[in-house]
């Protein structure tokens, strides 16, 4: 290292401590990066790579960004998951002996950003820490630095649950111990695609002990401490807005594994990854950013306590019934600013006067909100009014002190009102009087000299001056002014008196700007003392906002209040899919009933592709979730049990887990359901087994249904295209068949999307082929083959109840071969080729259009 220049040595020393970050090294007006940082940053940020001599043998790669436009570059890097350490000059370069002292003043990371443009106002920005206790038990702690909220939970059932939990949150960064098992570390990176950071210090400093006052167990404290230490190490400043850590007992909330949350598209769609088309998109009629964030949190954690759910329903009902009051409440809430994040900025020291004006305006709304709440008939709402603290004294401080339309900067004055501070008023008077005197001077001098165009002006270099055009210079009495500056057609003059006034004005302005800044900091400190109350108020407003949002969607879409059964009864009358219904708008969505009870645990759904099977399944899950988060539901009537977990295997299995086959993903999702579900869970399995060969898939599907029926007793919807499975209703007493009907109208197939009891008509596919005008001998032959299948002993795998020992392969294959030889006897070779072609088609992966085209091609061949 000795060969490097002192500055590069300094750089390397700092960089050593911040290896996993981009080190932004302040040099004058630039942040410079060197060595590998420079190589990578020039690529990531598309900036020019240069080099400099640093004393070593080779030139050092270097690239830099201007300090004043650094925000965008930082944003860019953070969004890509990188961390940035800001290293500033911490002494005046003029005073420095040798290299200017530099220190890292903050590390900005994806999970700890505070800057407005890096935060999505409707989203929390969570950072988590993970602390393994043993192979099965973990502590997960969360923090959102922008709002100050902290929580911690135990996970007691293995690393899969950790993944689901972290996936559900979703977090931007995870802090782990440096000795975390490698396999776990890999899974975190692969599955969650977040920034991973390390922290091994797990003590809470005495001055922050209050944060963990609610936590009883040592493991929880340690778990949170890891996160706290990481925050302290990266932020390097007081974080007085951090709220006491809440212990969250995960078993008090409905569990949604990561597959379900994704499959059901609760907060974003699978394809576009956007909010549009998700349940959140339908339910979000919140009018504040805080409310939007709260709604998302509620959707992440549906409730299990009927008391709590009913309390929410009760309030939604109250809001729904009184339209005008609800609208008044909405209007008032619209003016309520993001109190949560504002508190964060106050504590963090990056709040400006405009924020405080917004705060004041928000506080102005509170009495109105209290008033409106009192007008509600519904008691819970009316009582809420008594619990809200309008923070009058804070409002008064802000009212008296902060100017109504302050500038963004807090260092340029004009932020404090007249009359708030005596000394400030004096400075301002001095400056105003001076300015008035100068204004007066212009009039007096014009009169004295008779020069009408004489004017008094100001510029930054020369200060105040008197300007006279060349043509009028002769009118100035000798010695009246001192010449200061010559322009092409005018001369500028000063007088000793003018300069005296000028220095008075400038001095008092400078002093008043300095004083204003001090006063502002003092007000900010006063606001700081209100942070806990502001956070409480923020929570109350967010909750109200979510409840009114539920009331608005329920009103607009005719949702009804669900009731909860203690047992296993589930009755939904005319249920609808909340999202599909919205997307279809005027096309009429066909409502469907769901009826399940003690004796009807499993519904086996058959019906053609595109009939609406998976929509029906999702619809049930979404109705359940909406009910359990406290919203009304899209149905004429809904009586529901409380579900502890929902498991799904629905829709196109895709690239969720990179490098795993579709079928493997399908099996992983099924495993999840089968190992974790209880009799109080809801399981939705759509076309399970279709990712493998027919008999293989069918056998698996049947075994899974049987397993659920005999061992789990969970309420289950199971859709399948294996028609053979419908006869399971004979052997499994709590399984019932339902089907989605399709009809023919004027030669077209029409999906009625109506679920009916019983199994689907098996010859449906042939029916469609007939409609497509395949040659009639072929159709006849198809019916014949079907008939053979139906009467063949081996068309279905025996249920586990009928036969203890199952040997699927021994059982199926000879039968299949036999069938094939029989078929081949009765058809010509050409027909055989075509039939093989048809057999080989993967109908489930074809669009109706592709199917039609294929049929057309086949028909052409046959006609030849
Ligand atoms: P399947 O799972 O049987 O292949 P889907 O559930 O994917 O069928 O439904 C196919 C399409 O049919 C959906 O995209 C939707 O537009 C429409 N659909 C489904 N259910 C209904 C319904 N109840 N009312 C109206 N249209 C529906």
mmCIF file with all atom_site columns, N, CA, C and O in Angstrom, residues 116-160:
data_model
loop_
_atom_site.group_PDB
_atom_site.id
_atom_site.type_symbol
_atom_site.label_atom_id
_atom_site.label_alt_id
_atom_site.label_comp_id
_atom_site.label_asym_id
_atom_site.label_entity_id
_atom_site.label_seq_id
_atom_site.pdbx_PDB_ins_code
_atom_site.Cartn_x
_atom_site.Cartn_y
_atom_site.Cartn_z
_atom_site.occupancy
_atom_site.B_iso_or_equiv
_atom_site.pdbx_formal_charge
_atom_site.auth_seq_id
_atom_site.auth_comp_id
_atom_site.auth_asym_id
_atom_site.auth_atom_id
_atom_site.pdbx_PDB_model_num
ATOM 1   N N  . UNK A 1 116 ? -37.237 10.496  -0.253 1.00 0.00 ? 116 UNK A N  1
ATOM 2   C CA . UNK A 1 116 ? -38.568 10.438  -0.837 1.00 0.00 ? 116 UNK A CA 1
ATOM 3   C C  . UNK A 1 116 ? -38.623 9.738   -2.183 1.00 0.00 ? 116 UNK A C  1
ATOM 4   O O  . UNK A 1 116 ? -39.437 8.844   -2.391 1.00 0.00 ? 116 UNK A O  1
ATOM 5   N N  . UNK A 1 117 ? -37.689 10.073  -3.080 1.00 0.00 ? 117 UNK A N  1
ATOM 6   C CA . UNK A 1 117 ? -37.816 9.527   -4.436 1.00 0.00 ? 117 UNK A CA 1
ATOM 7   C C  . UNK A 1 117 ? -37.481 8.041   -4.507 1.00 0.00 ? 117 UNK A C  1
ATOM 8   O O  . UNK A 1 117 ? -37.778 7.375   -5.479 1.00 0.00 ? 117 UNK A O  1
ATOM 9   N N  . UNK A 1 118 ? -36.887 7.517   -3.432 1.00 0.00 ? 118 UNK A N  1
ATOM 10  C CA . UNK A 1 118 ? -36.558 6.095   -3.441 1.00 0.00 ? 118 UNK A CA 1
ATOM 11  C C  . UNK A 1 118 ? -37.662 5.260   -2.799 1.00 0.00 ? 118 UNK A C  1
ATOM 12  O O  . UNK A 1 118 ? -37.615 4.038   -2.811 1.00 0.00 ? 118 UNK A O  1
ATOM 13  N N  . UNK A 1 119 ? -38.638 5.934   -2.230 1.00 0.00 ? 119 UNK A N  1
ATOM 14  C CA . UNK A 1 119 ? -39.697 5.200   -1.543 1.00 0.00 ? 119 UNK A CA 1
ATOM 15  C C  . UNK A 1 119 ? -40.984 5.275   -2.350 1.00 0.00 ? 119 UNK A C  1
ATOM 16  O O  . UNK A 1 119 ? -41.311 6.306   -2.913 1.00 0.00 ? 119 UNK A O  1
ATOM 17  N N  . UNK A 1 120 ? -41.705 4.151   -2.386 1.00 0.00 ? 120 UNK A N  1
ATOM 18  C CA . UNK A 1 120 ? -43.020 4.162   -3.004 1.00 0.00 ? 120 UNK A CA 1
ATOM 19  C C  . UNK A 1 120 ? -43.994 4.539   -1.901 1.00 0.00 ? 120 UNK A C  1
ATOM 20  O O  . UNK A 1 120 ? -44.043 3.876   -0.866 1.00 0.00 ? 120 UNK A O  1
ATOM 21  N N  . UNK A 1 121 ? -44.755 5.590   -2.113 1.00 0.00 ? 121 UNK A N  1
ATOM 22  C CA . UNK A 1 121 ? -45.555 6.063   -0.979 1.00 0.00 ? 121 UNK A CA 1
ATOM 23  C C  . UNK A 1 121 ? -46.624 5.073   -0.519 1.00 0.00 ? 121 UNK A C  1
ATOM 24  O O  . UNK A 1 121 ? -47.028 5.058   0.627  1.00 0.00 ? 121 UNK A O  1
ATOM 25  N N  . UNK A 1 122 ? -47.051 4.199   -1.431 1.00 0.00 ? 122 UNK A N  1
ATOM 26  C CA . UNK A 1 122 ? -48.086 3.255   -1.036 1.00 0.00 ? 122 UNK A CA 1
ATOM 27  C C  . UNK A 1 122 ? -47.526 1.918   -0.551 1.00 0.00 ? 122 UNK A C  1
ATOM 28  O O  . UNK A 1 122 ? -48.251 0.950   -0.361 1.00 0.00 ? 122 UNK A O  1
ATOM 29  N N  . UNK A 1 123 ? -46.214 1.839   -0.436 1.00 0.00 ? 123 UNK A N  1
ATOM 30  C CA . UNK A 1 123 ? -45.609 0.577   -0.019 1.00 0.00 ? 123 UNK A CA 1
ATOM 31  C C  . UNK A 1 123 ? -44.723 0.784   1.194  1.00 0.00 ? 123 UNK A C  1
ATOM 32  O O  . UNK A 1 123 ? -43.991 1.762   1.267  1.00 0.00 ? 123 UNK A O  1
ATOM 33  N N  . UNK A 1 124 ? -44.743 -0.178  2.087  1.00 0.00 ? 124 UNK A N  1
ATOM 34  C CA . UNK A 1 124 ? -43.747 -0.165  3.156  1.00 0.00 ? 124 UNK A CA 1
ATOM 35  C C  . UNK A 1 124 ? -42.410 -0.565  2.573  1.00 0.00 ? 124 UNK A C  1
ATOM 36  O O  . UNK A 1 124 ? -42.350 -1.259  1.567  1.00 0.00 ? 124 UNK A O  1
ATOM 37  N N  . UNK A 1 125 ? -41.353 -0.098  3.212  1.00 0.00 ? 125 UNK A N  1
ATOM 38  C CA . UNK A 1 125 ? -40.024 -0.494  2.753  1.00 0.00 ? 125 UNK A CA 1
ATOM 39  C C  . UNK A 1 125 ? -39.389 -1.313  3.872  1.00 0.00 ? 125 UNK A C  1
ATOM 40  O O  . UNK A 1 125 ? -38.695 -0.790  4.727  1.00 0.00 ? 125 UNK A O  1
ATOM 41  N N  . UNK A 1 126 ? -39.674 -2.617  3.862  1.00 0.00 ? 126 UNK A N  1
ATOM 42  C CA . UNK A 1 126 ? -39.236 -3.447  4.980  1.00 0.00 ? 126 UNK A CA 1
ATOM 43  C C  . UNK A 1 126 ? -37.820 -3.990  4.808  1.00 0.00 ? 126 UNK A C  1
ATOM 44  O O  . UNK A 1 126 ? -37.418 -4.390  3.724  1.00 0.00 ? 126 UNK A O  1
ATOM 45  N N  . UNK A 1 127 ? -37.121 -3.993  5.931  1.00 0.00 ? 127 UNK A N  1
ATOM 46  C CA . UNK A 1 127 ? -35.866 -4.728  6.013  1.00 0.00 ? 127 UNK A CA 1
ATOM 47  C C  . UNK A 1 127 ? -36.100 -5.766  7.108  1.00 0.00 ? 127 UNK A C  1
ATOM 48  O O  . UNK A 1 127 ? -36.802 -5.488  8.080  1.00 0.00 ? 127 UNK A O  1
ATOM 49  N N  . UNK A 1 128 ? -35.546 -6.963  6.943  1.00 0.00 ? 128 UNK A N  1
ATOM 50  C CA . UNK A 1 128 ? -35.775 -8.004  7.945  1.00 0.00 ? 128 UNK A CA 1
ATOM 51  C C  . UNK A 1 128 ? -34.441 -8.539  8.434  1.00 0.00 ? 128 UNK A C  1
ATOM 52  O O  . UNK A 1 128 ? -33.413 -8.345  7.787  1.00 0.00 ? 128 UNK A O  1
ATOM 53  N N  . UNK A 1 129 ? -34.480 -9.174  9.593  1.00 0.00 ? 129 UNK A N  1
ATOM 54  C CA . UNK A 1 129 ? -33.306 -9.928  9.995  1.00 0.00 ? 129 UNK A CA 1
ATOM 55  C C  . UNK A 1 129 ? -33.744 -11.349 10.301 1.00 0.00 ? 129 UNK A C  1
ATOM 56  O O  . UNK A 1 129 ? -34.884 -11.587 10.705 1.00 0.00 ? 129 UNK A O  1
ATOM 57  N N  . UNK A 1 130 ? -32.857 -12.276 10.058 1.00 0.00 ? 130 UNK A N  1
ATOM 58  C CA . UNK A 1 130 ? -33.167 -13.678 10.283 1.00 0.00 ? 130 UNK A CA 1
ATOM 59  C C  . UNK A 1 130 ? -32.140 -14.254 11.243 1.00 0.00 ? 130 UNK A C  1
ATOM 60  O O  . UNK A 1 130 ? -30.938 -14.135 11.024 1.00 0.00 ? 130 UNK A O  1
ATOM 61  N N  . UNK A 1 131 ? -32.643 -14.861 12.323 1.00 0.00 ? 131 UNK A N  1
ATOM 62  C CA . UNK A 1 131 ? -31.754 -15.462 13.307 1.00 0.00 ? 131 UNK A CA 1
ATOM 63  C C  . UNK A 1 131 ? -32.178 -16.904 13.545 1.00 0.00 ? 131 UNK A C  1
ATOM 64  O O  . UNK A 1 131 ? -33.218 -17.150 14.142 1.00 0.00 ? 131 UNK A O  1
ATOM 65  N N  . UNK A 1 132 ? -31.406 -17.871 13.049 1.00 0.00 ? 132 UNK A N  1
ATOM 66  C CA . UNK A 1 132 ? -31.774 -19.269 13.283 1.00 0.00 ? 132 UNK A CA 1
ATOM 67  C C  . UNK A 1 132 ? -31.503 -19.655 14.741 1.00 0.00 ? 132 UNK A C  1
ATOM 68  O O  . UNK A 1 132 ? -30.479 -19.241 15.297 1.00 0.00 ? 132 UNK A O  1
ATOM 69  N N  . UNK A 1 133 ? -32.434 -20.387 15.353 1.00 0.00 ? 133 UNK A N  1
ATOM 70  C CA . UNK A 1 133 ? -32.208 -20.870 16.725 1.00 0.00 ? 133 UNK A CA 1
ATOM 71  C C  . UNK A 1 133 ? -31.736 -22.320 16.672 1.00 0.00 ? 133 UNK A C  1
ATOM 72  O O  . UNK A 1 133 ? -30.870 -22.735 17.411 1.00 0.00 ? 133 UNK A O  1
ATOM 73  N N  . UNK A 1 134 ? -32.365 -23.104 15.779 1.00 0.00 ? 134 UNK A N  1
ATOM 74  C CA . UNK A 1 134 ? -31.869 -24.446 15.461 1.00 0.00 ? 134 UNK A CA 1
ATOM 75  C C  . UNK A 1 134 ? -32.367 -24.750 14.048 1.00 0.00 ? 134 UNK A C  1
ATOM 76  O O  . UNK A 1 134 ? -32.716 -23.820 13.329 1.00 0.00 ? 134 UNK A O  1
ATOM 77  N N  . UNK A 1 135 ? -32.442 -26.024 13.668 1.00 0.00 ? 135 UNK A N  1
ATOM 78  C CA . UNK A 1 135 ? -32.824 -26.317 12.281 1.00 0.00 ? 135 UNK A CA 1
ATOM 79  C C  . UNK A 1 135 ? -34.271 -25.975 11.959 1.00 0.00 ? 135 UNK A C  1
ATOM 80  O O  . UNK A 1 135 ? -34.634 -25.771 10.813 1.00 0.00 ? 135 UNK A O  1
ATOM 81  N N  . UNK A 1 136 ? -35.098 -25.945 12.990 1.00 0.00 ? 136 UNK A N  1
ATOM 82  C CA . UNK A 1 136 ? -36.526 -25.736 12.768 1.00 0.00 ? 136 UNK A CA 1
ATOM 83  C C  . UNK A 1 136 ? -37.010 -24.360 13.177 1.00 0.00 ? 136 UNK A C  1
ATOM 84  O O  . UNK A 1 136 ? -37.998 -23.854 12.672 1.00 0.00 ? 136 UNK A O  1
ATOM 85  N N  . UNK A 1 137 ? -36.316 -23.755 14.165 1.00 0.00 ? 137 UNK A N  1
ATOM 86  C CA . UNK A 1 137 ? -36.849 -22.525 14.759 1.00 0.00 ? 137 UNK A CA 1
ATOM 87  C C  . UNK A 1 137 ? -36.010 -21.305 14.389 1.00 0.00 ? 137 UNK A C  1
ATOM 88  O O  . UNK A 1 137 ? -34.779 -21.353 14.384 1.00 0.00 ? 137 UNK A O  1
ATOM 89  N N  . UNK A 1 138 ? -36.733 -20.232 14.093 1.00 0.00 ? 138 UNK A N  1
ATOM 90  C CA . UNK A 1 138 ? -36.062 -18.999 13.646 1.00 0.00 ? 138 UNK A CA 1
ATOM 91  C C  . UNK A 1 138 ? -36.740 -17.793 14.281 1.00 0.00 ? 138 UNK A C  1
ATOM 92  O O  . UNK A 1 138 ? -37.922 -17.860 14.640 1.00 0.00 ? 138 UNK A O  1
ATOM 93  N N  . UNK A 1 139 ? -35.992 -16.709 14.376 1.00 0.00 ? 139 UNK A N  1
ATOM 94  C CA . UNK A 1 139 ? -36.617 -15.439 14.748 1.00 0.00 ? 139 UNK A CA 1
ATOM 95  C C  . UNK A 1 139 ? -36.478 -14.503 13.547 1.00 0.00 ? 139 UNK A C  1
ATOM 96  O O  . UNK A 1 139 ? -35.388 -14.365 12.986 1.00 0.00 ? 139 UNK A O  1
ATOM 97  N N  . UNK A 1 140 ? -37.617 -13.919 13.153 1.00 0.00 ? 140 UNK A N  1
ATOM 98  C CA . UNK A 1 140 ? -37.584 -12.957 12.056 1.00 0.00 ? 140 UNK A CA 1
ATOM 99  C C  . UNK A 1 140 ? -37.997 -11.603 12.623 1.00 0.00 ? 140 UNK A C  1
ATOM 100 O O  . UNK A 1 140 ? -39.021 -11.504 13.309 1.00 0.00 ? 140 UNK A O  1
ATOM 101 N N  . UNK A 1 141 ? -37.184 -10.585 12.395 1.00 0.00 ? 141 UNK A N  1
ATOM 102 C CA . UNK A 1 141 ? -37.541 -9.237  12.857 1.00 0.00 ? 141 UNK A CA 1
ATOM 103 C C  . UNK A 1 141 ? -37.704 -8.339  11.643 1.00 0.00 ? 141 UNK A C  1
ATOM 104 O O  . UNK A 1 141 ? -37.036 -8.539  10.626 1.00 0.00 ? 141 UNK A O  1
ATOM 105 N N  . UNK A 1 142 ? -38.619 -7.380  11.747 1.00 0.00 ? 142 UNK A N  1
ATOM 106 C CA . UNK A 1 142 ? -38.854 -6.457  10.641 1.00 0.00 ? 142 UNK A CA 1
ATOM 107 C C  . UNK A 1 142 ? -38.704 -5.019  11.102 1.00 0.00 ? 142 UNK A C  1
ATOM 108 O O  . UNK A 1 142 ? -39.043 -4.691  12.243 1.00 0.00 ? 142 UNK A O  1
ATOM 109 N N  . UNK A 1 143 ? -38.277 -4.185  10.174 1.00 0.00 ? 143 UNK A N  1
ATOM 110 C CA . UNK A 1 143 ? -38.291 -2.751  10.446 1.00 0.00 ? 143 UNK A CA 1
ATOM 111 C C  . UNK A 1 143 ? -38.615 -2.036  9.142  1.00 0.00 ? 143 UNK A C  1
ATOM 112 O O  . UNK A 1 143 ? -38.233 -2.482  8.058  1.00 0.00 ? 143 UNK A O  1
ATOM 113 N N  . UNK A 1 144 ? -39.378 -0.948  9.249  1.00 0.00 ? 144 UNK A N  1
ATOM 114 C CA . UNK A 1 144 ? -39.495 -0.019  8.130  1.00 0.00 ? 144 UNK A CA 1
ATOM 115 C C  . UNK A 1 144 ? -38.929 1.293   8.650  1.00 0.00 ? 144 UNK A C  1
ATOM 116 O O  . UNK A 1 144 ? -39.548 1.933   9.505  1.00 0.00 ? 144 UNK A O  1
ATOM 117 N N  . UNK A 1 145 ? -37.764 1.647   8.186  1.00 0.00 ? 145 UNK A N  1
ATOM 118 C CA . UNK A 1 145 ? -37.089 2.826   8.714  1.00 0.00 ? 145 UNK A CA 1
ATOM 119 C C  . UNK A 1 145 ? -37.877 4.103   8.400  1.00 0.00 ? 145 UNK A C  1
ATOM 120 O O  . UNK A 1 145 ? -37.857 5.062   9.164  1.00 0.00 ? 145 UNK A O  1
ATOM 121 N N  . UNK A 1 146 ? -38.588 4.091   7.286  1.00 0.00 ? 146 UNK A N  1
ATOM 122 C CA . UNK A 1 146 ? -39.300 5.303   6.901  1.00 0.00 ? 146 UNK A CA 1
ATOM 123 C C  . UNK A 1 146 ? -40.494 5.572   7.809  1.00 0.00 ? 146 UNK A C  1
ATOM 124 O O  . UNK A 1 146 ? -40.917 6.702   7.967  1.00 0.00 ? 146 UNK A O  1
ATOM 125 N N  . UNK A 1 147 ? -41.056 4.530   8.414  1.00 0.00 ? 147 UNK A N  1
ATOM 126 C CA . UNK A 1 147 ? -42.209 4.742   9.289  1.00 0.00 ? 147 UNK A CA 1
ATOM 127 C C  . UNK A 1 147 ? -41.871 4.464   10.752 1.00 0.00 ? 147 UNK A C  1
ATOM 128 O O  . UNK A 1 147 ? -42.628 4.813   11.640 1.00 0.00 ? 147 UNK A O  1
ATOM 129 N N  . UNK A 1 148 ? -40.743 3.808   10.990 1.00 0.00 ? 148 UNK A N  1
ATOM 130 C CA . UNK A 1 148 ? -40.308 3.536   12.355 1.00 0.00 ? 148 UNK A CA 1
ATOM 131 C C  . UNK A 1 148 ? -40.904 2.283   12.962 1.00 0.00 ? 148 UNK A C  1
ATOM 132 O O  . UNK A 1 148 ? -40.639 1.970   14.122 1.00 0.00 ? 148 UNK A O  1
ATOM 133 N N  . UNK A 1 149 ? -41.727 1.526   12.220 1.00 0.00 ? 149 UNK A N  1
ATOM 134 C CA . UNK A 1 149 ? -42.344 0.359   12.840 1.00 0.00 ? 149 UNK A CA 1
ATOM 135 C C  . UNK A 1 149 ? -41.387 -0.818  12.929 1.00 0.00 ? 149 UNK A C  1
ATOM 136 O O  . UNK A 1 149 ? -40.561 -1.035  12.040 1.00 0.00 ? 149 UNK A O  1
ATOM 137 N N  . UNK A 1 150 ? -41.524 -1.572  14.023 1.00 0.00 ? 150 UNK A N  1
ATOM 138 C CA . UNK A 1 150 ? -40.676 -2.735  14.267 1.00 0.00 ? 150 UNK A CA 1
ATOM 139 C C  . UNK A 1 150 ? -41.532 -3.896  14.724 1.00 0.00 ? 150 UNK A C  1
ATOM 140 O O  . UNK A 1 150 ? -42.450 -3.700  15.512 1.00 0.00 ? 150 UNK A O  1
ATOM 141 N N  . UNK A 1 151 ? -41.212 -5.087  14.256 1.00 0.00 ? 151 UNK A N  1
ATOM 142 C CA . UNK A 1 151 ? -41.922 -6.243  14.789 1.00 0.00 ? 151 UNK A CA 1
ATOM 143 C C  . UNK A 1 151 ? -41.003 -7.448  14.756 1.00 0.00 ? 151 UNK A C  1
ATOM 144 O O  . UNK A 1 151 ? -39.973 -7.437  14.095 1.00 0.00 ? 151 UNK A O  1
ATOM 145 N N  . UNK A 1 152 ? -41.426 -8.464  15.505 1.00 0.00 ? 152 UNK A N  1
ATOM 146 C CA . UNK A 1 152 ? -40.599 -9.662  15.570 1.00 0.00 ? 152 UNK A CA 1
ATOM 147 C C  . UNK A 1 152 ? -41.506 -10.875 15.763 1.00 0.00 ? 152 UNK A C  1
ATOM 148 O O  . UNK A 1 152 ? -42.557 -10.769 16.377 1.00 0.00 ? 152 UNK A O  1
ATOM 149 N N  . UNK A 1 153 ? -41.132 -11.995 15.149 1.00 0.00 ? 153 UNK A N  1
ATOM 150 C CA . UNK A 1 153 ? -41.951 -13.212 15.241 1.00 0.00 ? 153 UNK A CA 1
ATOM 151 C C  . UNK A 1 153 ? -41.071 -14.441 15.349 1.00 0.00 ? 153 UNK A C  1
ATOM 152 O O  . UNK A 1 153 ? -39.936 -14.442 14.883 1.00 0.00 ? 153 UNK A O  1
ATOM 153 N N  . UNK A 1 154 ? -41.670 -15.470 15.929 1.00 0.00 ? 154 UNK A N  1
ATOM 154 C CA . UNK A 1 154 ? -41.033 -16.792 15.923 1.00 0.00 ? 154 UNK A CA 1
ATOM 155 C C  . UNK A 1 154 ? -41.542 -17.563 14.729 1.00 0.00 ? 154 UNK A C  1
ATOM 156 O O  . UNK A 1 154 ? -42.721 -17.489 14.403 1.00 0.00 ? 154 UNK A O  1
ATOM 157 N N  . UNK A 1 155 ? -40.670 -18.323 14.094 1.00 0.00 ? 155 UNK A N  1
ATOM 158 C CA . UNK A 1 155 ? -41.134 -19.305 13.116 1.00 0.00 ? 155 UNK A CA 1
ATOM 159 C C  . UNK A 1 155 ? -40.638 -20.640 13.627 1.00 0.00 ? 155 UNK A C  1
ATOM 160 O O  . UNK A 1 155 ? -39.445 -20.795 13.898 1.00 0.00 ? 155 UNK A O  1
ATOM 161 N N  . UNK A 1 156 ? -41.593 -21.571 13.810 1.00 0.00 ? 156 UNK A N  1
ATOM 162 C CA . UNK A 1 156 ? -41.203 -22.796 14.519 1.00 0.00 ? 156 UNK A CA 1
ATOM 163 C C  . UNK A 1 156 ? -41.210 -24.023 13.639 1.00 0.00 ? 156 UNK A C  1
ATOM 164 O O  . UNK A 1 156 ? -40.992 -25.127 14.094 1.00 0.00 ? 156 UNK A O  1
ATOM 165 N N  . UNK A 1 157 ? -41.535 -23.841 12.332 1.00 0.00 ? 157 UNK A N  1
ATOM 166 C CA . UNK A 1 157 ? -41.689 -25.061 11.538 1.00 0.00 ? 157 UNK A CA 1
ATOM 167 C C  . UNK A 1 157 ? -40.844 -25.077 10.275 1.00 0.00 ? 157 UNK A C  1
ATOM 168 O O  . UNK A 1 157 ? -41.330 -25.341 9.190  1.00 0.00 ? 157 UNK A O  1
ATOM 169 N N  . UNK A 1 158 ? -39.600 -24.773 10.437 1.00 0.00 ? 158 UNK A N  1
ATOM 170 C CA . UNK A 1 158 ? -38.679 -25.023 9.339  1.00 0.00 ? 158 UNK A CA 1
ATOM 171 C C  . UNK A 1 158 ? -38.440 -23.868 8.388  1.00 0.00 ? 158 UNK A C  1
ATOM 172 O O  . UNK A 1 158 ? -39.139 -22.856 8.411  1.00 0.00 ? 158 UNK A O  1
ATOM 173 N N  . UNK A 1 159 ? -37.434 -24.059 7.542  1.00 0.00 ? 159 UNK A N  1
ATOM 174 C CA . UNK A 1 159 ? -36.964 -22.976 6.690  1.00 0.00 ? 159 UNK A CA 1
ATOM 175 C C  . UNK A 1 159 ? -37.950 -22.618 5.575  1.00 0.00 ? 159 UNK A C  1
ATOM 176 O O  . UNK A 1 159 ? -38.031 -21.466 5.153  1.00 0.00 ? 159 UNK A O  1
ATOM 177 N N  . UNK A 1 160 ? -38.767 -23.594 5.138  1.00 0.00 ? 160 UNK A N  1
ATOM 178 C CA . UNK A 1 160 ? -39.782 -23.293 4.124  1.00 0.00 ? 160 UNK A CA 1
ATOM 179 C C  . UNK A 1 160 ? -40.719 -22.206 4.603  1.00 0.00 ? 160 UNK A C  1
ATOM 180 O O  . UNK A 1 160 ? -41.118 -21.326 3.849  1.00 0.00 ? 160 UNK A O  1
#
